Structures are given as C-alpha cells and as structure tokens.
Amino acid sequence: MSKYKRILLKLSGEALATENNTLDPKTLSQVVDIIHSALKQKVEVGIVVGGGNIFRGAALAKVGMNRVTGDHMGMLATVINALAIGDACRRANIDVLVMSGFTIGGGVCDPVDHNKAKQALSAGKVVIFSAGTGSPCFTTDTGAVLRGIEIEADVVFKATKVDGVYTDDPVKNPNATRYETLSFNEAIEKNLQIMDTAAFALCREHGLDICVFSMLENTNTLSDILNGKPSGTIIHP
C-alpha cells in the first residue's frame, strides 16, 4: 500500500513527442500504463501537462512575439496534450476528467474547479489539468504546484529525462552526482534548474514535497516509488 493517497504528476510536453511526431502514440500508451500502475495501488492521480512539444511561450518571445500572446499559445498547446492523454486513458477504460485553467466552450473540457476536481479524484477518476495557472508569465511547473495545493495532493511528482536532480548536467558532465534529497532553500541557492523559483516558493510555503524522477525509461518507476523504493530526488521544505 502506497504511503501517498493523492498525487500530482507533472509531465513535460517534450516527453510526449518524437523527432517526427508532435504526439507519439507509443509514449501516450506508456503514460497510460504509468497512470494505471498508480491507480492499481489505490492512489488518486491528478496530472498537469506542459505544451513544449507544440509551443513554448518563452521560446516564441525570444523570436519577437509578444510574451503574453506566446504564453497564451503555449497554454492552448497544453490543452491539446491534455485532450490527447485523456483520450488515451478513456480508450484504456480509465475514467478521466480534463480541466482547463481558462474557460473553453463547446464541450472541449471543464474549467478548473478544485472542489469538482477533488470529488472526481475521490470517485477514482484521473483529473488532467491544462492551461497552466490560467494566466501568462507562469510556467506549467508553477501550475503543477498550484493544482497540487488546490487538490490537497500529498506530493508532486515531476517526470524528467534523468533520474533525479544532479550537481551538474549529467549529459554534459559524467562526473555529476545525484542528490537523494534537497531542501527548497538549497535548490534555490544552488540555482538548480529543475523548477522555477515561484514553484519552489509555493511548495515551501505549503509544505509540499517534490519528487523528481525519470518516468519513460521504465514505466514501473512511479509504481516502485509509490511502493517505497528509493528513486529520484526528493525536494522538501
């Protein structure tokens, strides 16, 4: 039995893509397997997904686009990803509710409502949050922490390309070592670029842990952590 009752899983948009596909069907299937492994342990799962595989507001701003407009495009990209994950879940017979940080009509998805989200989670549904915080100039990492606080999650899991937080970029520096644990103050002081400072500050204020781990190399990693197996890096208040 997992020590966590309810989790918030942060997925990057880039993780859903391949060189040739903005959305990779194989990766979507892996994400569904990972979600299913958590549900089998009676863990309630909320998800926040990024949109970097389609548009990233900061990158658009660098080439001259208005930052607010770019961020709005990035937030819409996260809605596309959330709908894709939601569809993949439904095809696997997983009940799911997709919500957006800003209102979208036409029956596309529901607006974020923390009470409705908590009711859905308690009923066994997976809730996928899109559009970040619903406002420009905030990252989806900050959106993930905000949604984690709103749904009263026990922990935020951030899936990355590496198996935790390192002293340096392990791809560029083979001598980099992995932290097993870190405090938010240490992460900020060392300028470790795992999440932005606003996300760390929110977690610190609300006593919410973050677990940074590698998800897609092994679809059992999240399940193993939920079962108490040490993996990744825990960042704590």
C-alpha atoms as one frame of an Amber mdcrd trajectory, in Angstrom:
protein
   0.000   0.000   0.000   1.386   3.403  -1.010   2.116   5.972   1.693   0.554
   8.547  -0.646  -3.217   8.779  -1.068  -3.280  11.502  -3.733  -0.504  12.654
  -6.062   0.011  15.346  -8.682   2.054  14.136 -11.655   3.760  16.785 -13.806
   4.513  15.687 -17.375   6.519  17.721 -19.864   5.148  18.243 -23.342   8.516
  17.328 -24.845   8.267  13.841 -23.309   5.211  13.160 -25.457   6.978  13.870
 -28.747   9.431  12.194 -31.093  11.532  13.808 -33.819   8.816  13.089 -36.350
   5.665  13.402 -34.253   4.376  16.167 -32.025   2.440  13.499 -30.160   3.870
   9.991 -30.130   1.220   7.223 -29.799   3.739   4.873 -28.176   4.590   7.429
 -25.493   0.907   8.126 -24.848   0.449   4.390 -24.315   3.373   4.392 -21.849
   1.817   7.296 -19.939  -1.450   5.350 -19.670   0.449   2.317 -18.326   2.108
   4.507 -15.697  -1.216   6.034 -14.660  -2.778   2.583 -14.464   0.051   1.300
 -12.246  -0.662   4.090  -9.732  -4.416   3.525  -9.817  -3.916  -0.184  -9.084
  -2.336   0.893  -5.788  -5.471   2.893  -4.915  -3.595   6.180  -5.409  -5.608
   9.133  -6.702  -3.901  10.792  -9.668  -4.008  14.402 -10.826  -1.903  15.387
 -13.843  -0.538  18.656 -15.175   0.952  18.549 -18.656   3.201  21.051 -20.431
   2.985  22.138 -24.056   6.620  22.434 -25.158   6.223  19.822 -27.885   3.877
  22.233 -29.694   4.506  25.803 -28.479   6.525  27.301 -25.640   5.721  30.916
 -24.768   9.265  31.842 -23.677  10.724  30.499 -26.932   8.179  32.411 -29.020
   9.005  35.602 -27.111  12.700  35.174 -27.973  11.916  35.404 -31.695   9.944
  38.623 -31.242   6.396  37.563 -30.404   4.570  39.393 -27.651   5.210  37.395
 -24.458   1.590  37.321 -23.353   0.442  36.148 -26.784   3.160  33.489 -26.817
   2.145  32.270 -23.366  -1.495  32.074 -24.442  -0.424  29.900 -27.381   1.647
  27.743 -25.021  -1.314  27.302 -22.695  -3.513  26.233 -25.611  -0.823  23.699
 -26.526  -1.161  22.142 -23.066  -4.898  21.743 -23.676  -4.144  19.756 -26.843
  -1.801  17.480 -24.885  -4.307  17.052 -22.062  -7.048  16.062 -24.505  -4.689
  13.526 -26.112  -3.813  11.935 -22.754  -7.472  11.989 -21.743  -8.489  10.205
 -24.946  -5.742   7.601 -24.476  -6.976   6.984 -20.908 -10.582   6.563 -21.992
  -9.574   4.055 -24.647  -7.895   2.105 -21.837 -11.121   2.255 -19.777  -9.726
   4.781 -17.288 -12.277   7.389 -16.176 -10.834  10.842 -16.718 -11.802  14.495
 -16.359  -9.940  17.172 -18.335  -9.930  20.707 -16.940  -8.542  23.990 -18.255
  -7.163  26.982 -16.367  -9.252  29.240 -18.595 -12.766  28.635 -19.875 -13.118
  26.810 -23.196 -16.609  26.368 -24.627 -18.081  23.780 -26.936 -17.771  20.865
 -24.539 -13.995  20.647 -25.033 -13.197  20.442 -21.320 -14.322  21.787 -17.966
 -12.921  24.930 -16.331 -10.744  24.249 -13.287 -12.822  23.846 -10.146 -10.876
  22.485  -7.184 -13.958  21.133  -5.429 -15.165  19.300  -8.545 -11.622  18.021
  -9.109 -11.364  16.632  -5.570 -14.772  14.964  -5.905 -13.685  13.348  -9.176
 -10.405  12.131  -7.653 -12.218  10.667  -4.652 -14.504   8.827  -7.105 -11.485
   7.209  -8.769 -11.218   9.451 -11.817  -7.936  10.782 -13.148  -8.049  14.585
 -13.410  -5.884  16.233 -16.068  -5.267  19.954 -15.627  -4.297  22.053 -18.640
  -3.572  25.716 -19.445  -1.128  26.059 -16.554  -2.247  28.571 -13.961  -4.648
  30.112 -16.472  -2.524  33.274 -16.636   0.510  34.208 -18.762   4.027  34.617
 -17.364   3.820  31.500 -15.171   5.359  28.134 -16.022   3.479  24.848 -16.030
   5.730  23.827 -13.110   4.153  26.591 -11.066   0.785  25.468 -12.421   1.511
  21.921 -11.270   2.328  23.040  -7.732  -0.749  25.283  -7.640  -3.019  22.415
  -8.714  -1.289  20.112  -6.229  -2.095  22.540  -3.426  -5.689  23.002  -4.633
  -6.435  19.260  -4.724  -4.568  18.678  -1.426  -2.065  16.286  -3.014   0.445
  14.569  -0.747   3.340  15.091  -3.163   4.176  16.462  -6.609   5.976  14.048
  -8.936   7.921  15.711 -11.730   8.873  13.379 -14.585  12.103  14.368 -16.364
  14.596  12.862 -18.804  17.037  11.993 -15.995  16.582  10.020 -12.784  16.657
  12.929 -10.353  18.458  16.169  -9.606  22.212  16.305 -10.217  25.045  18.605
  -9.162  25.507  19.407 -12.869  24.018  18.374 -16.202  24.738  14.607 -16.245
  24.586  14.563 -20.050  27.402  17.104 -20.318  29.306  16.174 -17.155  29.781
  12.435 -16.486  31.143  13.267 -13.021  27.885  14.880 -11.899  26.331  13.174
  -8.871  22.669  12.734  -7.992  21.097  14.216  -4.880  18.906  11.818  -2.919
  17.298  14.705  -1.031  17.440  18.504  -1.161  15.709  21.355   0.615  13.947
  24.040  -1.399  16.382  26.607   0.002  19.335  24.525  -1.262  17.752  24.116
  -4.691  17.216  27.871  -4.966  20.682  28.797  -3.621  22.429  26.323  -5.932
  20.320  27.611  -8.853  19.358  24.054  -9.814  17.118  24.449 -12.845  14.557
  21.757 -12.036  11.641  24.070 -11.381  11.300  27.828 -11.285  11.648  29.730
  -8.033   7.922  30.507  -7.845   7.119  26.780  -7.822   9.719  26.128  -5.106
   8.410  29.013  -3.015   4.823  27.730  -3.209   5.904  24.232  -2.184   7.975
  25.578   0.683   5.118  27.727   1.941   2.612  24.869   1.830   4.903  22.050
   2.986   4.555  20.096  -0.261   7.350  17.709  -1.308   8.520  17.300  -4.909
   9.922  14.038  -6.255  11.965  14.413  -9.445  12.357  11.140 -11.332  12.755
   9.570 -14.765   9.497   8.077 -15.944   9.571   6.875 -19.525  12.716   4.728
 -19.405  10.870   2.344 -17.098   7.109   2.505 -16.771   7.340   0.851 -13.332
   9.414   3.650 -11.766   6.472   5.625 -10.400   4.858   2.443  -9.094   8.138
   1.447  -7.410   8.423   4.837  -5.683   4.812   4.608  -4.522   5.699   1.218
  -3.039   8.519   2.793  -1.023  11.511   2.025  -3.255  14.019   4.924  -3.090
  14.401   6.545  -6.501  14.855  10.004  -7.937  15.386  13.069  -5.760  13.060
  14.319  -3.024  12.972  18.095  -2.564  11.399  19.032   0.754  10.581  22.143
   2.808
